[in-house]
Amino acid sequence: MATEAYERYGVPTAPEDAAQEYMTVQETAYVLKCSVSWLRRFLGNHSTLCGRNGHGGRIITNREQRAAIHATRSAGDPRKGRPVPRRRSPRRTTVNTPVTP
């Protein structure tokens, strides 16, 4: 069961207007189709791609920053050579075949 704080801050929410100038992390995650936790970690590593409202306050992004986040995310991970974030592949199951002598 999700906590009240997760329901309030951890779930992407649709913005009132998709073309508005400033958005919260939850609205940005909704527009970019990613999770809020991934976006928070990403912005923690790329602090120039977001702004803060007050000392340690709400993280906000503007249009240029959202475009830069999208471009960085679409470029892929230079260490691994794959898109970020990566979808998990289903586990492969192996069939045990009996060995005939």
PDB file of C-alpha atoms in Angstrom:
ATOM      1  CA  MET A   1       0.000   0.000   0.000  1.00  0.00           C
ATOM      2  CA  ALA A   2       1.373   3.370  -1.022  1.00  0.00           C
ATOM      3  CA  THR A   3       1.893   6.077   1.548  1.00  0.00           C
ATOM      4  CA  GLU A   4       0.170   9.429   1.394  1.00  0.00           C
ATOM      5  CA  ALA A   5       3.466  11.172   0.588  1.00  0.00           C
ATOM      6  CA  TYR A   6       4.070   8.832  -2.370  1.00  0.00           C
ATOM      7  CA  GLU A   7       0.559   9.391  -3.684  1.00  0.00           C
ATOM      8  CA  ARG A   8       1.099  13.128  -3.426  1.00  0.00           C
ATOM      9  CA  TYR A   9       4.684  13.533  -4.685  1.00  0.00           C
ATOM     10  CA  GLY A  10       5.782  10.253  -6.304  1.00  0.00           C
ATOM     11  CA  VAL A  11       3.154   9.816  -9.009  1.00  0.00           C
ATOM     12  CA  PRO A  12       3.343  11.681 -12.337  1.00  0.00           C
ATOM     13  CA  THR A  13       0.411  14.078 -12.737  1.00  0.00           C
ATOM     14  CA  ALA A  14      -0.961  15.680 -15.863  1.00  0.00           C
ATOM     15  CA  PRO A  15      -0.245  19.418 -16.128  1.00  0.00           C
ATOM     16  CA  GLU A  16      -3.096  21.865 -16.626  1.00  0.00           C
ATOM     17  CA  ASP A  17      -1.493  22.977 -19.897  1.00  0.00           C
ATOM     18  CA  ALA A  18       1.160  20.874 -21.636  1.00  0.00           C
ATOM     19  CA  ALA A  19       2.727  24.027 -23.123  1.00  0.00           C
ATOM     20  CA  GLN A  20       3.065  25.988 -19.866  1.00  0.00           C
ATOM     21  CA  GLU A  21       6.376  27.661 -19.059  1.00  0.00           C
ATOM     22  CA  TYR A  22       7.181  26.104 -15.667  1.00  0.00           C
ATOM     23  CA  MET A  23       6.322  22.613 -14.398  1.00  0.00           C
ATOM     24  CA  THR A  24       6.896  20.641 -11.227  1.00  0.00           C
ATOM     25  CA  VAL A  25       8.797  17.358 -11.188  1.00  0.00           C
ATOM     26  CA  GLN A  26       5.547  15.390 -11.214  1.00  0.00           C
ATOM     27  CA  GLU A  27       4.243  17.280 -14.259  1.00  0.00           C
ATOM     28  CA  THR A  28       7.604  17.011 -16.039  1.00  0.00           C
ATOM     29  CA  ALA A  29       7.682  13.247 -15.440  1.00  0.00           C
ATOM     30  CA  TYR A  30       4.199  12.970 -16.931  1.00  0.00           C
ATOM     31  CA  VAL A  31       5.171  14.937 -20.048  1.00  0.00           C
ATOM     32  CA  LEU A  32       8.449  13.020 -20.531  1.00  0.00           C
ATOM     33  CA  LYS A  33       6.759   9.658 -19.791  1.00  0.00           C
ATOM     34  CA  CYS A  34       9.168   8.608 -17.056  1.00  0.00           C
ATOM     35  CA  SER A  35       8.913   7.964 -13.342  1.00  0.00           C
ATOM     36  CA  VAL A  36       9.255  10.716 -10.770  1.00  0.00           C
ATOM     37  CA  SER A  37      11.986   8.826  -8.906  1.00  0.00           C
ATOM     38  CA  TRP A  38      14.066   8.417 -12.099  1.00  0.00           C
ATOM     39  CA  LEU A  39      13.642  12.111 -12.908  1.00  0.00           C
ATOM     40  CA  ARG A  40      14.673  13.174  -9.389  1.00  0.00           C
ATOM     41  CA  ARG A  41      17.834  11.008  -9.593  1.00  0.00           C
ATOM     42  CA  PHE A  42      18.589  12.377 -13.076  1.00  0.00           C
ATOM     43  CA  LEU A  43      18.173  15.989 -11.937  1.00  0.00           C
ATOM     44  CA  GLY A  44      20.331  15.262  -8.901  1.00  0.00           C
ATOM     45  CA  ASN A  45      23.172  14.346 -11.273  1.00  0.00           C
ATOM     46  CA  HIS A  46      22.406  17.183 -13.724  1.00  0.00           C
ATOM     47  CA  SER A  47      21.627  20.131 -11.458  1.00  0.00           C
ATOM     48  CA  THR A  48      21.852  22.646 -14.317  1.00  0.00           C
ATOM     49  CA  LEU A  49      18.725  21.169 -15.926  1.00  0.00           C
ATOM     50  CA  CYS A  50      16.373  22.308 -13.165  1.00  0.00           C
ATOM     51  CA  GLY A  51      15.646  25.202 -10.855  1.00  0.00           C
ATOM     52  CA  ARG A  52      14.506  25.370  -7.252  1.00  0.00           C
ATOM     53  CA  ASN A  53      11.839  27.546  -5.757  1.00  0.00           C
ATOM     54  CA  GLY A  54      13.447  28.771  -2.537  1.00  0.00           C
ATOM     55  CA  HIS A  55      16.167  27.157  -0.434  1.00  0.00           C
ATOM     56  CA  GLY A  56      15.756  23.406  -0.872  1.00  0.00           C
ATOM     57  CA  GLY A  57      12.261  23.993  -2.198  1.00  0.00           C
ATOM     58  CA  ARG A  58      10.186  22.642  -5.034  1.00  0.00           C
ATOM     59  CA  ILE A  59      12.071  21.558  -8.141  1.00  0.00           C
ATOM     60  CA  ILE A  60      10.762  23.257 -11.275  1.00  0.00           C
ATOM     61  CA  THR A  61      11.703  23.030 -14.948  1.00  0.00           C
ATOM     62  CA  ASN A  62      11.128  25.423 -17.823  1.00  0.00           C
ATOM     63  CA  ARG A  63      10.682  24.634 -21.527  1.00  0.00           C
ATOM     64  CA  GLU A  64      14.390  24.784 -22.395  1.00  0.00           C
ATOM     65  CA  GLN A  65      15.320  22.551 -19.480  1.00  0.00           C
ATOM     66  CA  ARG A  66      12.654  19.987 -20.445  1.00  0.00           C
ATOM     67  CA  ALA A  67      13.987  19.968 -24.010  1.00  0.00           C
ATOM     68  CA  ALA A  68      17.533  19.435 -22.686  1.00  0.00           C
ATOM     69  CA  ILE A  69      16.351  16.599 -20.400  1.00  0.00           C
ATOM     70  CA  HIS A  70      14.656  14.940 -23.369  1.00  0.00           C
ATOM     71  CA  ALA A  71      17.733  15.352 -25.572  1.00  0.00           C
ATOM     72  CA  THR A  72      20.050  13.933 -22.907  1.00  0.00           C
ATOM     73  CA  ARG A  73      17.717  11.031 -22.235  1.00  0.00           C
ATOM     74  CA  SER A  74      17.314  10.275 -25.953  1.00  0.00           C
ATOM     75  CA  ALA A  75      21.072  10.382 -26.567  1.00  0.00           C
ATOM     76  CA  GLY A  76      21.565   7.295 -24.422  1.00  0.00           C
ATOM     77  CA  ASP A  77      24.039   6.329 -21.785  1.00  0.00           C
ATOM     78  CA  PRO A  78      27.574   6.945 -23.112  1.00  0.00           C
ATOM     79  CA  ARG A  79      29.014   4.333 -20.746  1.00  0.00           C
ATOM     80  CA  LYS A  80      26.733   1.533 -21.897  1.00  0.00           C
ATOM     81  CA  GLY A  81      25.714   2.624 -25.389  1.00  0.00           C
ATOM     82  CA  ARG A  82      22.003   2.173 -24.755  1.00  0.00           C
ATOM     83  CA  PRO A  83      18.984   4.413 -24.209  1.00  0.00           C
ATOM     84  CA  VAL A  84      18.221   5.665 -20.726  1.00  0.00           C
ATOM     85  CA  PRO A  85      16.152   4.464 -18.861  1.00  0.00           C
ATOM     86  CA  ARG A  86      16.385   0.849 -19.911  1.00  0.00           C
ATOM     87  CA  ARG A  87      13.392  -1.433 -19.947  1.00  0.00           C
ATOM     88  CA  ARG A  88      13.911  -4.723 -18.207  1.00  0.00           C
ATOM     89  CA  SER A  89      13.658  -7.777 -20.370  1.00  0.00           C
ATOM     90  CA  PRO A  90      11.630 -10.724 -19.137  1.00  0.00           C
ATOM     91  CA  ARG A  91      13.607 -13.492 -17.520  1.00  0.00           C
ATOM     92  CA  ARG A  92      14.460 -16.350 -19.764  1.00  0.00           C
ATOM     93  CA  THR A  93      13.418 -19.705 -18.490  1.00  0.00           C
ATOM     94  CA  THR A  94      15.453 -22.717 -19.382  1.00  0.00           C
ATOM     95  CA  VAL A  95      13.842 -26.048 -19.903  1.00  0.00           C
ATOM     96  CA  ASN A  96      15.612 -28.911 -18.209  1.00  0.00           C
ATOM     97  CA  THR A  97      15.872 -31.744 -20.693  1.00  0.00           C
ATOM     98  CA  PRO A  98      16.764 -35.179 -19.456  1.00  0.00           C
ATOM     99  CA  VAL A  99      20.091 -36.530 -20.595  1.00  0.00           C
ATOM    100  CA  THR A 100      19.822 -39.887 -22.333  1.00  0.00           C
ATOM    101  CA  PRO A 101      22.775 -42.242 -21.932  1.00  0.00           C
TER     102      PRO A 101
END
